[in-house]
Amino acid sequence: SVRLDIRRIGAIKEGQDVIGNRTRVKVVKNKMAPPFKEVEFDIMYGEGISREGDILDLAVETQIVEKSGAWFSFEGERIGQGRENSKTFLKEHLEIKRKVEHKILDHFGLIKKPKEKEKEEKNK
């Protein structure tokens, strides 16, 4: 059995309209893994959990995307002023989104290397 504490920690607005919620989830009880882990993510109305928001958060956390004040930059190019504008940029520019996502997966070691390269590394 699992018990989760789900809390809305803020509203995501576009002008005066609320377009989503920033949400924090804490694992209170879990039989299969250690409890008390926390995660924050955006739930956008009509969309669900924002993939671009997660990519942006992880990229900033791993320093793949630099954040300077309200500006977000990737490989020296500014991608947006403010979090929502940066998420929109990633949604509209799929190639850059894929690059950022690939670098995040590589950072956490989640990209499988071809078998030939693995053999070369083992022989060294």
PDB file of N, CA and C in Angstrom, residues 65-68 70-82 85-86 89-90:
ATOM      1  N   VAL A  65      20.746  23.532 -18.578  1.00  0.00           N
ATOM      2  CA  VAL A  65      20.180  24.839 -18.915  1.00  0.00           C
ATOM      3  C   VAL A  65      20.592  25.791 -17.802  1.00  0.00           C
ATOM      4  N   GLU A  66      21.161  26.940 -18.201  1.00  0.00           N
ATOM      5  CA  GLU A  66      21.564  27.932 -17.202  1.00  0.00           C
ATOM      6  C   GLU A  66      20.399  28.868 -16.928  1.00  0.00           C
ATOM      7  N   LYS A  67      20.246  29.225 -15.657  1.00  0.00           N
ATOM      8  CA  LYS A  67      19.207  30.174 -15.261  1.00  0.00           C
ATOM      9  C   LYS A  67      19.909  31.393 -14.685  1.00  0.00           C
ATOM     10  N   SER A  68      19.647  32.542 -15.293  1.00  0.00           N
ATOM     11  CA  SER A  68      20.239  33.793 -14.834  1.00  0.00           C
ATOM     12  C   SER A  68      19.106  34.789 -14.644  1.00  0.00           C
ATOM     13  N   ALA A  70      15.593  35.794 -14.493  1.00  0.00           N
ATOM     14  CA  ALA A  70      14.398  35.161 -15.057  1.00  0.00           C
ATOM     15  C   ALA A  70      14.690  34.477 -16.392  1.00  0.00           C
ATOM     16  N   TRP A  71      15.918  34.647 -16.927  1.00  0.00           N
ATOM     17  CA  TRP A  71      16.263  34.106 -18.244  1.00  0.00           C
ATOM     18  C   TRP A  71      16.791  32.684 -18.150  1.00  0.00           C
ATOM     19  N   PHE A  72      16.371  31.857 -19.112  1.00  0.00           N
ATOM     20  CA  PHE A  72      16.868  30.492 -19.246  1.00  0.00           C
ATOM     21  C   PHE A  72      17.668  30.407 -20.540  1.00  0.00           C
ATOM     22  N   SER A  73      18.863  29.777 -20.488  1.00  0.00           N
ATOM     23  CA  SER A  73      19.725  29.655 -21.664  1.00  0.00           C
ATOM     24  C   SER A  73      20.188  28.222 -21.834  1.00  0.00           C
ATOM     25  N   PHE A  74      20.263  27.786 -23.104  1.00  0.00           N
ATOM     26  CA  PHE A  74      20.768  26.454 -23.435  1.00  0.00           C
ATOM     27  C   PHE A  74      21.861  26.612 -24.476  1.00  0.00           C
ATOM     28  N   GLU A  75      23.058  26.133 -24.155  1.00  0.00           N
ATOM     29  CA  GLU A  75      24.234  26.230 -25.025  1.00  0.00           C
ATOM     30  C   GLU A  75      24.467  27.670 -25.479  1.00  0.00           C
ATOM     31  N   GLY A  76      24.355  28.606 -24.547  1.00  0.00           N
ATOM     32  CA  GLY A  76      24.629  30.007 -24.830  1.00  0.00           C
ATOM     33  C   GLY A  76      23.489  30.760 -25.495  1.00  0.00           C
ATOM     34  N   GLU A  77      22.434  30.083 -25.908  1.00  0.00           N
ATOM     35  CA  GLU A  77      21.296  30.729 -26.566  1.00  0.00           C
ATOM     36  C   GLU A  77      20.153  30.871 -25.573  1.00  0.00           C
ATOM     37  N   ARG A  78      19.620  32.078 -25.476  1.00  0.00           N
ATOM     38  CA  ARG A  78      18.491  32.300 -24.563  1.00  0.00           C
ATOM     39  C   ARG A  78      17.243  31.640 -25.124  1.00  0.00           C
ATOM     40  N   ILE A  79      16.570  30.871 -24.266  1.00  0.00           N
ATOM     41  CA  ILE A  79      15.368  30.178 -24.739  1.00  0.00           C
ATOM     42  C   ILE A  79      14.088  30.796 -24.192  1.00  0.00           C
ATOM     43  N   GLY A  80      14.206  31.681 -23.210  1.00  0.00           N
ATOM     44  CA  GLY A  80      12.996  32.332 -22.734  1.00  0.00           C
ATOM     45  C   GLY A  80      13.207  33.119 -21.460  1.00  0.00           C
ATOM     46  N   GLN A  81      12.368  34.130 -21.286  1.00  0.00           N
ATOM     47  CA  GLN A  81      12.361  34.901 -20.051  1.00  0.00           C
ATOM     48  C   GLN A  81      11.175  34.414 -19.239  1.00  0.00           C
ATOM     49  N   GLY A  82      11.471  33.801 -18.118  1.00  0.00           N
ATOM     50  CA  GLY A  82      10.428  33.227 -17.282  1.00  0.00           C
ATOM     51  C   GLY A  82      10.221  31.762 -17.614  1.00  0.00           C
ATOM     52  N   ASN A  85       7.470  30.946 -20.459  1.00  0.00           N
ATOM     53  CA  ASN A  85       7.954  31.239 -21.810  1.00  0.00           C
ATOM     54  C   ASN A  85       8.976  30.199 -22.256  1.00  0.00           C
ATOM     55  N   SER A  86       9.812  29.739 -21.333  1.00  0.00           N
ATOM     56  CA  SER A  86      10.807  28.718 -21.661  1.00  0.00           C
ATOM     57  C   SER A  86      10.137  27.384 -21.967  1.00  0.00           C
ATOM     58  N   PHE A  89       8.770  27.654 -25.410  1.00  0.00           N
ATOM     59  CA  PHE A  89       9.861  27.534 -26.386  1.00  0.00           C
ATOM     60  C   PHE A  89      10.195  26.069 -26.627  1.00  0.00           C
ATOM     61  N   LEU A  90      10.320  25.287 -25.550  1.00  0.00           N
ATOM     62  CA  LEU A  90      10.641  23.864 -25.693  1.00  0.00           C
ATOM     63  C   LEU A  90       9.528  23.120 -26.432  1.00  0.00           C
TER      64      LEU A  90
END
